[in-house]
XYZ file of C-alpha atoms in Angstrom:
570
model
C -27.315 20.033 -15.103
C -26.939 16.353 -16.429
C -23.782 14.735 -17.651
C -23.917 13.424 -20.881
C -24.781 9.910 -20.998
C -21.485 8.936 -22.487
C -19.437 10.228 -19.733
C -21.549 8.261 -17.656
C -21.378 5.665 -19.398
C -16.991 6.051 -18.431
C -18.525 5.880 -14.310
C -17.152 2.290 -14.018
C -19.019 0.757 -17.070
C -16.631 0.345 -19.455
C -15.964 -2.973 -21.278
C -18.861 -4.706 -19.537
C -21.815 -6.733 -20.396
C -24.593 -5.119 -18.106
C -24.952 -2.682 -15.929
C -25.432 -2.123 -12.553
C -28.117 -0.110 -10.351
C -28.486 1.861 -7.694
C -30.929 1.142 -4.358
C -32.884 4.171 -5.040
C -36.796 4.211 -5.550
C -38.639 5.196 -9.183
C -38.491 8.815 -8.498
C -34.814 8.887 -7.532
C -35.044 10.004 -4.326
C -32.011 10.805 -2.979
C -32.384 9.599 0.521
C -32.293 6.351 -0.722
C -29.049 6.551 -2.826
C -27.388 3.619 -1.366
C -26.063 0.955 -3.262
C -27.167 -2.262 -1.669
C -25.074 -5.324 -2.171
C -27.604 -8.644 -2.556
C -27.311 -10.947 -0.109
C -27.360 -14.328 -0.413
C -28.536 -17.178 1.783
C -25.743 -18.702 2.439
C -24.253 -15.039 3.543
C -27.601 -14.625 6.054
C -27.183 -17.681 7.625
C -23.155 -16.891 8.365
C -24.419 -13.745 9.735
C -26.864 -14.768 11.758
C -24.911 -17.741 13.464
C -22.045 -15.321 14.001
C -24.208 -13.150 16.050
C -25.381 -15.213 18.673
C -21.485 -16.050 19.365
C -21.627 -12.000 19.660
C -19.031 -11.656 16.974
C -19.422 -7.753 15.534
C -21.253 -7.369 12.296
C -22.255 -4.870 10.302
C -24.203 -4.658 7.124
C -25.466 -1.790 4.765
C -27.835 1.073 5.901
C -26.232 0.390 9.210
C -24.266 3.924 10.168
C -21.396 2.301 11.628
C -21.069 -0.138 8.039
C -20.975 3.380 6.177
C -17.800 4.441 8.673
C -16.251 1.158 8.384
C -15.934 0.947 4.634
C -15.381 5.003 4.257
C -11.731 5.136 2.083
C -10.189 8.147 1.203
C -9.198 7.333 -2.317
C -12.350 7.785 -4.650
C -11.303 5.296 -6.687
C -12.897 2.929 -4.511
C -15.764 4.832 -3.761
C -18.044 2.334 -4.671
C -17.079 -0.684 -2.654
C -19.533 -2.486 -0.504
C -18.937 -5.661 0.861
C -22.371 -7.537 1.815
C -21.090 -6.955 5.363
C -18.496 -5.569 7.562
C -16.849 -8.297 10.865
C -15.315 -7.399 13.097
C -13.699 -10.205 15.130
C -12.091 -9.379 19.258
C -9.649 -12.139 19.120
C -8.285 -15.021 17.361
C -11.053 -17.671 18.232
C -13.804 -15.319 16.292
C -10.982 -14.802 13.464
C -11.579 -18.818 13.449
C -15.363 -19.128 13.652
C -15.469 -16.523 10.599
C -13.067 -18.238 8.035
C -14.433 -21.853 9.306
C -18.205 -20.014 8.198
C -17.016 -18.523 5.024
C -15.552 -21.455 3.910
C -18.584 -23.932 4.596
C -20.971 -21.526 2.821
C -18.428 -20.528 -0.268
C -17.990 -16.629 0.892
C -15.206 -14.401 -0.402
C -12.984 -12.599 2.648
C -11.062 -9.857 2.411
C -8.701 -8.856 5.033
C -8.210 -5.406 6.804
C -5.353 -4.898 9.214
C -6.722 -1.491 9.798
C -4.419 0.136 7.668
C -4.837 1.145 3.852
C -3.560 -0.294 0.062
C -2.239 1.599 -2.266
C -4.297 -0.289 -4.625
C -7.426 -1.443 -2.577
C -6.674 -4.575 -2.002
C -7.743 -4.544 1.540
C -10.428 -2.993 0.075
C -13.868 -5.258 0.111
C -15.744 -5.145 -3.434
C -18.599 -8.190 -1.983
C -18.253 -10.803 0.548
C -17.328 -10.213 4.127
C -14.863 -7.190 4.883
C -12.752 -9.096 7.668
C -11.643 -6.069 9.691
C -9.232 -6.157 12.417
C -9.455 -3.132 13.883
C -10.509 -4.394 17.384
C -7.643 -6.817 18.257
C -5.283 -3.643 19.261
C -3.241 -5.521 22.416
C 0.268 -4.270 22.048
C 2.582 -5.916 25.170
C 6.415 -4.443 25.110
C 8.692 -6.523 27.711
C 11.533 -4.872 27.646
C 13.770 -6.889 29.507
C 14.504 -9.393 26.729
C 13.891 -6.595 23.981
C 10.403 -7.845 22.401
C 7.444 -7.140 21.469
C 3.664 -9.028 21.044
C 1.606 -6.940 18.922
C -2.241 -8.127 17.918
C -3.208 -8.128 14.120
C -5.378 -5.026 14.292
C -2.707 -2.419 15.867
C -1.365 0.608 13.393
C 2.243 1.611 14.099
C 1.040 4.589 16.635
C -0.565 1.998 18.952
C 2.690 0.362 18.979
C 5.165 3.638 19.316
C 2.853 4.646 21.874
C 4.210 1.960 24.657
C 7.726 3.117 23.892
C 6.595 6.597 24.499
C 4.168 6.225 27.727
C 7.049 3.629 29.435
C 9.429 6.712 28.781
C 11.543 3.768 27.041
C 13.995 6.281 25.549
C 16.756 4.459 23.284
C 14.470 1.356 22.140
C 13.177 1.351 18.842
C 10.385 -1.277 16.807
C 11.619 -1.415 12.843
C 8.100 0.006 11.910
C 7.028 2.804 9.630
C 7.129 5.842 9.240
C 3.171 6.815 9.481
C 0.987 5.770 12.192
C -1.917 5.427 10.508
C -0.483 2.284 8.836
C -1.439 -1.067 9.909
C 1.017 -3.193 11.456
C 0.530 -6.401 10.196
C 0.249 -5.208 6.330
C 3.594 -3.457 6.870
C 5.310 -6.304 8.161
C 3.494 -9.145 5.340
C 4.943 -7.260 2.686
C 8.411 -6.841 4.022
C 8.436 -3.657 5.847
C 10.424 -0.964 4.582
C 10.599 2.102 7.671
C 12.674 4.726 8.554
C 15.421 2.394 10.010
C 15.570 -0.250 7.753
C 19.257 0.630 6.718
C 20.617 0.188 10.141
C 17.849 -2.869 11.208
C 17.063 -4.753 8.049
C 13.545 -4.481 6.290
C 10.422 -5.117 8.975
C 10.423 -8.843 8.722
C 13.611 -9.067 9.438
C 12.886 -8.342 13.448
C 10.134 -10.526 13.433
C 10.681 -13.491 15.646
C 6.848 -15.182 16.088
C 3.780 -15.243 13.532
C 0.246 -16.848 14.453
C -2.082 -17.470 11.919
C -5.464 -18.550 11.357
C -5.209 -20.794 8.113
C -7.363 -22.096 5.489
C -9.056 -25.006 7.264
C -9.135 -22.958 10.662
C -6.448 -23.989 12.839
C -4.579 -21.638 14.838
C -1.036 -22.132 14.102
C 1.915 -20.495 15.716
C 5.227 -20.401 13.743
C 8.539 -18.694 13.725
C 12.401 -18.394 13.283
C 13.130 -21.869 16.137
C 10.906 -23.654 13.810
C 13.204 -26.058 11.278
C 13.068 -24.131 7.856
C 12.717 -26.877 6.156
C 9.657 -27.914 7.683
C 6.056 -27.151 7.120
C 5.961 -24.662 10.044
C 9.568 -23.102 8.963
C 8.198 -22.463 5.554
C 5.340 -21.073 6.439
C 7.510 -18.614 8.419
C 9.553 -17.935 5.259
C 6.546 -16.724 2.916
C 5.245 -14.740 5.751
C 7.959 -12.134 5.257
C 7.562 -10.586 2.528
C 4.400 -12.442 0.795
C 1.998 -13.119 3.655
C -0.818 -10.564 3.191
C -3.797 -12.187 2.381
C -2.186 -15.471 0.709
C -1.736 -18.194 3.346
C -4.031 -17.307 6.515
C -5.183 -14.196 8.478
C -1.821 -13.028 10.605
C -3.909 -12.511 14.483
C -0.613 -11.794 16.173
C 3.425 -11.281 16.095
C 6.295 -11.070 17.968
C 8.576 -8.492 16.895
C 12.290 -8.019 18.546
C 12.457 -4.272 19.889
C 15.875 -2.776 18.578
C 18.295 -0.235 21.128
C 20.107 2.783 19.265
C 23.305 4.130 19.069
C 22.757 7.795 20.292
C 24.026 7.661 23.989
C 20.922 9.705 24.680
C 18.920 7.527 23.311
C 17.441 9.722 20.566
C 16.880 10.418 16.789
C 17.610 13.398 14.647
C 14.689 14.112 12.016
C 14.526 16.665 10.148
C 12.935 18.026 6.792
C 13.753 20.099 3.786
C 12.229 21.402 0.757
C 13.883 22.532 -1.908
C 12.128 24.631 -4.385
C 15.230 25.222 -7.079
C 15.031 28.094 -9.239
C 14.182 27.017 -12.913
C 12.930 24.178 -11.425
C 13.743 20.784 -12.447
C 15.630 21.967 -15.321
C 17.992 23.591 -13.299
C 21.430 21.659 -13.943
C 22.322 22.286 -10.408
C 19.214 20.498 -9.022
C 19.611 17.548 -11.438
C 23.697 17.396 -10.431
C 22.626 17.499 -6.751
C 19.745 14.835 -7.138
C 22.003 12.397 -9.148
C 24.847 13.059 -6.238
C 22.799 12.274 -4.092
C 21.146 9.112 -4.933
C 24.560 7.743 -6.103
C 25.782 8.524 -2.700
C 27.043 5.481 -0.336
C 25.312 7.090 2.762
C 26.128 5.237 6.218
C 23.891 2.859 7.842
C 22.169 4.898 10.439
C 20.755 7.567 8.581
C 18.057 7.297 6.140
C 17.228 10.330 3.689
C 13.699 9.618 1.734
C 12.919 12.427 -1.515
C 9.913 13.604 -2.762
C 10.210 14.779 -6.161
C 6.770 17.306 -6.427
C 5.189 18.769 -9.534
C 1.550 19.997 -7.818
C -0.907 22.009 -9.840
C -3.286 22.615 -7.838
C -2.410 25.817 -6.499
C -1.508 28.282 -9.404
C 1.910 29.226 -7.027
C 2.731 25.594 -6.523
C 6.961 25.217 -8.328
C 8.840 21.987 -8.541
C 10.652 20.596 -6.027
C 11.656 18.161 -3.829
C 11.689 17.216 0.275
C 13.797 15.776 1.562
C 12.836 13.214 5.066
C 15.600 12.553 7.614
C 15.989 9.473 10.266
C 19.470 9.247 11.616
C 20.490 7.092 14.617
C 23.352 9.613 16.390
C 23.663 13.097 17.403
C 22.947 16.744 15.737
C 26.236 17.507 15.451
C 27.403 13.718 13.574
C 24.140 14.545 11.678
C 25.439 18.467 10.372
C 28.785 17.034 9.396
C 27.585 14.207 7.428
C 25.537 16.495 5.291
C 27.658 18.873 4.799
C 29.949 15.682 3.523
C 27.754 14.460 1.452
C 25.285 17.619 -0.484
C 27.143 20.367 1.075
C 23.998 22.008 2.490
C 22.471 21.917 6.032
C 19.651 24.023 5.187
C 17.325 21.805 6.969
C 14.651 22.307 8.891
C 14.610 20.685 12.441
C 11.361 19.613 12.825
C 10.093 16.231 15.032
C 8.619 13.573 13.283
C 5.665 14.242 14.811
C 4.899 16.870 12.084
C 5.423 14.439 9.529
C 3.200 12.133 11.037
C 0.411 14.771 11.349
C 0.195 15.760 7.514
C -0.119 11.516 6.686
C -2.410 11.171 9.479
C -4.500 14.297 7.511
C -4.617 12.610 4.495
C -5.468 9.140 5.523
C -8.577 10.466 6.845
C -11.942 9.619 4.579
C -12.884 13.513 4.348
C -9.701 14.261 2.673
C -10.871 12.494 -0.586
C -8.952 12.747 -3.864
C -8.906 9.981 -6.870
C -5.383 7.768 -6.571
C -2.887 5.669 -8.746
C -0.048 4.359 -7.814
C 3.067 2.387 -9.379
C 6.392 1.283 -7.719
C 9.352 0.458 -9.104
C 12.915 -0.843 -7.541
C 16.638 0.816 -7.902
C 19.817 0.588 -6.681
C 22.605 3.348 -6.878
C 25.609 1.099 -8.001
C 25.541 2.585 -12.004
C 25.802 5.794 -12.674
C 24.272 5.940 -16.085
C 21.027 4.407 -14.728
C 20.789 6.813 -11.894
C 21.181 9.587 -14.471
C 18.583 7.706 -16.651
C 15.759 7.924 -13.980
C 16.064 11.384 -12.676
C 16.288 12.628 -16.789
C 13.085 10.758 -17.290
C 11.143 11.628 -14.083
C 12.469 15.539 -14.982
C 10.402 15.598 -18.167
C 7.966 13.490 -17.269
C 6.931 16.169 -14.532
C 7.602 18.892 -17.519
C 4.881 17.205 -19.641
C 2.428 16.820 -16.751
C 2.790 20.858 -16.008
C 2.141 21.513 -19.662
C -0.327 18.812 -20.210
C -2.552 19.345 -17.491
C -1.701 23.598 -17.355
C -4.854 25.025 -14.960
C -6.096 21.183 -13.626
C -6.433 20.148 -9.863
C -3.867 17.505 -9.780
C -0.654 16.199 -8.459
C 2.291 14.297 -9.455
C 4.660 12.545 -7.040
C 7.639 10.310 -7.174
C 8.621 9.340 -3.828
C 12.480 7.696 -3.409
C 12.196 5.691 0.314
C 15.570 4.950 1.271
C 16.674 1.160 1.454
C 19.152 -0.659 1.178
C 22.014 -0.872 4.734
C 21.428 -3.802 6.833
C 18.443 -5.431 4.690
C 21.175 -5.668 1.608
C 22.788 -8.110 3.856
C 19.989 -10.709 3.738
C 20.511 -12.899 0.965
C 17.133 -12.878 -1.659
C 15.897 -16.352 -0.620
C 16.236 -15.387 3.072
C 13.291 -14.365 3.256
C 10.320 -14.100 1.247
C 11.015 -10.573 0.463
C 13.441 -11.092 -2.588
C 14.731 -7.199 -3.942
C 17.868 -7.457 -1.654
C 19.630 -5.197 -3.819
C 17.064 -2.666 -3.349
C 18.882 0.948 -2.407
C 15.456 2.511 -3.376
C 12.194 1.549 -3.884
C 10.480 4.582 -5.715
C 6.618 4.849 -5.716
C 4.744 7.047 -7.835
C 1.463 9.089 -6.882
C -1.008 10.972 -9.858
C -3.804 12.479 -7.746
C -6.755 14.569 -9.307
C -9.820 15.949 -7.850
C -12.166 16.011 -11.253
C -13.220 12.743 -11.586
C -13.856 12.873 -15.519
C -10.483 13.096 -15.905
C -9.507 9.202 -15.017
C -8.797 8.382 -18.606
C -6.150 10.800 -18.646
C -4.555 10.070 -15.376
C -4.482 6.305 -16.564
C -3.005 7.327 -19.684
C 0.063 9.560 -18.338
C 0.631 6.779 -15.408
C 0.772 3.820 -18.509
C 3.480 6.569 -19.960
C 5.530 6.423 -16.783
C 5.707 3.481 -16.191
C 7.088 2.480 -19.857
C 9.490 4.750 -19.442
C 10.776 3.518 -16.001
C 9.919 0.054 -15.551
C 13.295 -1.056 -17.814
C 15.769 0.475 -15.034
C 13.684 -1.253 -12.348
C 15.815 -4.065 -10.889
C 15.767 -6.864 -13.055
C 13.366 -4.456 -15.776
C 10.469 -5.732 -14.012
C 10.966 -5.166 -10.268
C 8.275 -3.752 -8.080
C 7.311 -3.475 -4.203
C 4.716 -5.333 -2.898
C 3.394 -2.710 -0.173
C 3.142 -0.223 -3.097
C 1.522 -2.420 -5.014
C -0.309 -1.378 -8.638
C -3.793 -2.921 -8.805
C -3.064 -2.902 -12.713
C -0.316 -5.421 -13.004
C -0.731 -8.034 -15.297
C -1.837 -10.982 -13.926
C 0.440 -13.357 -15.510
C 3.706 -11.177 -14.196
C 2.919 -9.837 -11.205
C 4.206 -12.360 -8.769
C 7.388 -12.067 -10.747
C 7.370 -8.770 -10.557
C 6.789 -8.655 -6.473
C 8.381 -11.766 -5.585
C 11.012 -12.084 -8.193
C 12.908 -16.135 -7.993
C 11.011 -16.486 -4.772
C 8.028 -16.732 -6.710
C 8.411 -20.696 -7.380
C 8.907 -21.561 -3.551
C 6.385 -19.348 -2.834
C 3.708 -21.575 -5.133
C 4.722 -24.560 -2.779
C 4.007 -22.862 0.547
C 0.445 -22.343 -0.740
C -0.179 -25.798 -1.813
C 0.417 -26.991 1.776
C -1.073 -24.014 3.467
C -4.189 -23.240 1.191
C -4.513 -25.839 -1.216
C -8.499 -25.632 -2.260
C -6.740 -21.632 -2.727
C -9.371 -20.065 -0.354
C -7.543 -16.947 0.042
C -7.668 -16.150 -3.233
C -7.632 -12.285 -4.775
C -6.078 -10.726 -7.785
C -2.416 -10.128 -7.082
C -2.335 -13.119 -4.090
C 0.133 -16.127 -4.440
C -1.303 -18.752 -7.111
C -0.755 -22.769 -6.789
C 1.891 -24.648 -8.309
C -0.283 -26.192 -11.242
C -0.780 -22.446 -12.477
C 3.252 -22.037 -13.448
C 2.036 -23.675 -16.878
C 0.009 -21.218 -17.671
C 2.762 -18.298 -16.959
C 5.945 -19.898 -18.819
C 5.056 -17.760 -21.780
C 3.900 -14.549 -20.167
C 6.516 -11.684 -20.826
C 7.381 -11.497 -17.331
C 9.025 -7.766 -16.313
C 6.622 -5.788 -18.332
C 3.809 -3.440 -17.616
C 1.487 -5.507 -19.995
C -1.426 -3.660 -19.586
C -3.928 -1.337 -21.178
C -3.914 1.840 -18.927
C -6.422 3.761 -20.781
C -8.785 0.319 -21.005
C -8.658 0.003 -17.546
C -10.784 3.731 -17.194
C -13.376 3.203 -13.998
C -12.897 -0.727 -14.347
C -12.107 -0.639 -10.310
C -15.736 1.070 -10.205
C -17.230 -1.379 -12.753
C -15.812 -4.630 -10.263
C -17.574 -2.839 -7.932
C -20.893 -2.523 -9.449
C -20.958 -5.899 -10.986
C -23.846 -6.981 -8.215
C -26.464 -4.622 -8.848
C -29.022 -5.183 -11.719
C -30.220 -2.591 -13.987
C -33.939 -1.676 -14.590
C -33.733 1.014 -16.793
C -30.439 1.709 -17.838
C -31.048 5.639 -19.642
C -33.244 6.701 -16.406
C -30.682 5.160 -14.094
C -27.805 6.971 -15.176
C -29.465 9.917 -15.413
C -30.486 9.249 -11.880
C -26.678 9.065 -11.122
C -25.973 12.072 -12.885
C -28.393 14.093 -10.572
C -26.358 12.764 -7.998
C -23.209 13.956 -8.765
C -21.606 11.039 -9.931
């Protein structure tokens, strides 16, 4: 049965001039239901001189292109870069951006990990993927570690474990399906970045391949003041994607304070009765995110409101890191929420349910938002949790009987990266005792406008209590930021300093995408932007992502087409 045309017409057309087309033949056959980006000259000629220096490529109708650009949010099911590279090491990372930038061709950089909001994510151009540079080299005796561009955080935990290094830790994250060098670009927020500092704060050694394709090295001997020393700077906290493609780091490896040199982790969920409108729960919550907890333990939330099982109740869980033993870890909970009803379970579990739904077959359609806390007013704290409470009450009563999930996660900060000051580093929300991310997932994919619709209405109701009432985390970024404010909103005072860095870096701006550090001579154009707020038309931006996506193809005939579409599903 077809779709009506004008809910096919919401399949990422909306507020756009033409219309794009699929690669399928007159009579729609369905074999041929491939979009096929067009490829220009200049692009054919790149690819072809990067093959004989047998650099990796891959390009559409090739099976191994499909795998490649296979993401498990929907959202982005529609992106096709003109082809897929695949460098080995940092001298091919250099022959590709010296080629794209003769011939005028976008890049997009993959670490081999995933955004939030796609923006590793190719939509045309080359899809610079770093997947094959995956050399990870621990020397333990002075405590470092070299880890390629391309590794995810279980390549790197992996030499701990095999070399039986018990005791030594690498500040990394808490999934190993997430790329390493993303992580650490953005600041790096992991499961000991209370006792450690934030990612970037262990990272000793950067080497980058920059705009004009030099191979630079730089790092915390370099004078900060200098060219090399700034550089360093932006790369904590702002580096993804805005000053040159990260090929390598060196990271110092951290030693922990459990004599046996172990963690405790454990994990509870707590499904109160009455559900969030149980003034016990809400007394407990607010406890415990005003709570002064010590350094070496690290308690993340999950505040859950899932309809897609009719059984599914609110709750929350509850994820614990702490650096000592089981016994230190019972009697600081029972200090602090006067309940050890946790369940002792390795990390490794954890692990296995993100690993599960980072995988391409486990496809849903995503949003995200993030916004920043801290825990020193009581009236905020109170504020937040009141707000997220009927927020989720709304959603159950809104979207009664629907396939779809709604998820505010509360990642534990603050500790040792409080004691940074903001212009330390790139990364600039010192303050931060919580950066909170919020997920809406759905399965139906007619119902985007209303998804975009309840996230606009959380975030106007949160963003004021975000830090500064504009505050937001860069590796949970929100593709739907305005793009007057968002630098403000990731990068906060840093943003002006930042600006600099990329004139001397990148100053013909060749690493250039939506939500990327602009040059200097662009401040003008901000000063009157209302920096802080959301800014942006949630419900406008219905299957836009999908429309930037389509924006190469051509239409012949626009009813047949879409009816076309409609027999396939989409």
């Amino acid at each position: 049965m077809r779709q009506p045309l004008c809910s096919l017409l919401r399949i990422g057309l909306a507020g756009r001039q033409h219309i794009s087309t699929l690669g399928i033949n007159a009579k729609g056959s369905r074999k041929f239901a491939i979009f096929a980006p067009q490829q220009s000259r200049s692009l054919e000629k790149t690819v072809e001189r990067l093959k004989k220096q047998a650099i990796p490529v891959f390009q559409p109708q090739e099976r191994e292109y499909e795998h490649l650009i296979a993401t498990s949010n929907l959202l982005y099911r529609f992106s096709r870069p003109n082809c897929v590279i695949q460098p080995e090491n940092a001298t091919q990372v250099q022959a590709i951006i010296n080629e794209a930038r003769s011939e005028k061709l976008k890049v997009t950089i993959k670490c081999n990990g995933h955004s939030y909001a796609g923006h590793s994510t190719a939509f045309d151009g080359i899809s610079l993927d770093l997947r094959r540079m995956q050399g990870v080299s621990l020397n333990a005796r002075d405590m470092t570690v070299d880890i390629d561009a391309g590794c995810q955080w279980g390549h790197v935990y992996g030499k701990l474990i095999d070399g039986r290094h018990d005791g030594l830790i690498i500040n990394g994250g808490r999934c190993p399906t997430v790329g390493v060098s993303g992580f650490m670009l953005g600041g790096g927020l992991g499961p000991f970045t209370r006792s450690f500092g934030m990612g970037c704060d262990t990272m000793m050694e950067a080497t980058v391949v920059t705009a004009d394709g030099k191979l630079v090295t730089v790092g915390e001997k370099d004078d900060p003041q200098s060219k090399e020393g700034r550089l360093f700077w932006a790369l904590r906290g702002a580096g993804g994607g805005n000053f040159g493609v990260m090929v390598k780091m060196k990271l110092k490896v951290q030693k922990l304070k459990n004599r046996h040199g172990m963690v405790v982790a454990g994990r509870h969920q707590w499904f109160p009765e009455g559900g969030f409108d149980n003034n016990e729960f809400m007394k407990t919550m607010n406890d415990f995110y005003l709570t002064d907890w010590p350094k070496n333990i690290t308690v993340d939330s999950t505040w859950i409101c899932d309809l897609r099982d009719k059984g599914n109740l609110d709750g929350v869980r509850f994820t614990i890191s702490f650096d000592g033993s089981k016994g230190e870890y019972d009697r600081l909970i029972e200090k602090h929420i006067k309940s050890t009803r946790f369940l002792y379970e390795t990390l490794v579990n954890q692990w296995m349910e993100e690993t599960e739904r980072a995988y391409p077959t486990n496809k849903t359609y995503e949003l995200y938002s993030s916004f920043v806390f801290t825990n020193n007013d009581k009236a905020t704290i109170e504020k937040v949790t009141a707000e997220i409470r009927d927020l989720m009450a709304e959603f159950r009563e809104l979207f009664k009987g629907e396939k779809v999930n709604f998820l505010v996660t509360w990642i534990h900060a603050g500790g040792r990266a409080t004691e940074f000051e903001p212009t330390q580093t790139a990364y600039f929300w010192r303050q931060a005792v919580f950066h909170t991310y919020v997920t809406i997932e759905w399965v139906d994919k007619w119902m985007e406008l209303d998804m975009r619709k309840f996230l606009g209405k959380i975030k106007k109701r949160l963003r004021p209590h975000s830090l500064g009432g504009k505050a937001a985390f860069i590796n949970f970024p929100d593709r739907d930021f305005p793009l007057r404010t968002h630098e403000a909103m990731y990068f906060g005072d840093n943003r002006d300093e930042l600006r600099r860095v990329k004139e001397m870096w990148d100053p013909k701006n060749f690493f250039k995408w939506d939500q990327g550090v602009k040059l200097p001579q662009t401040a003008s154009q901000d000063r009157n932007a209302a920096e802080g707020e959301d800014g942006v038309d949630d419900e406008g931006r219905t299957d836009s992502v999908a429309g930037e996506q389509w924006d190469y193809f051509k239409p012949k005939d626009v009813i047949e087409e879409l009816d076309e579409l409609a027999d396939m599903g989409f």
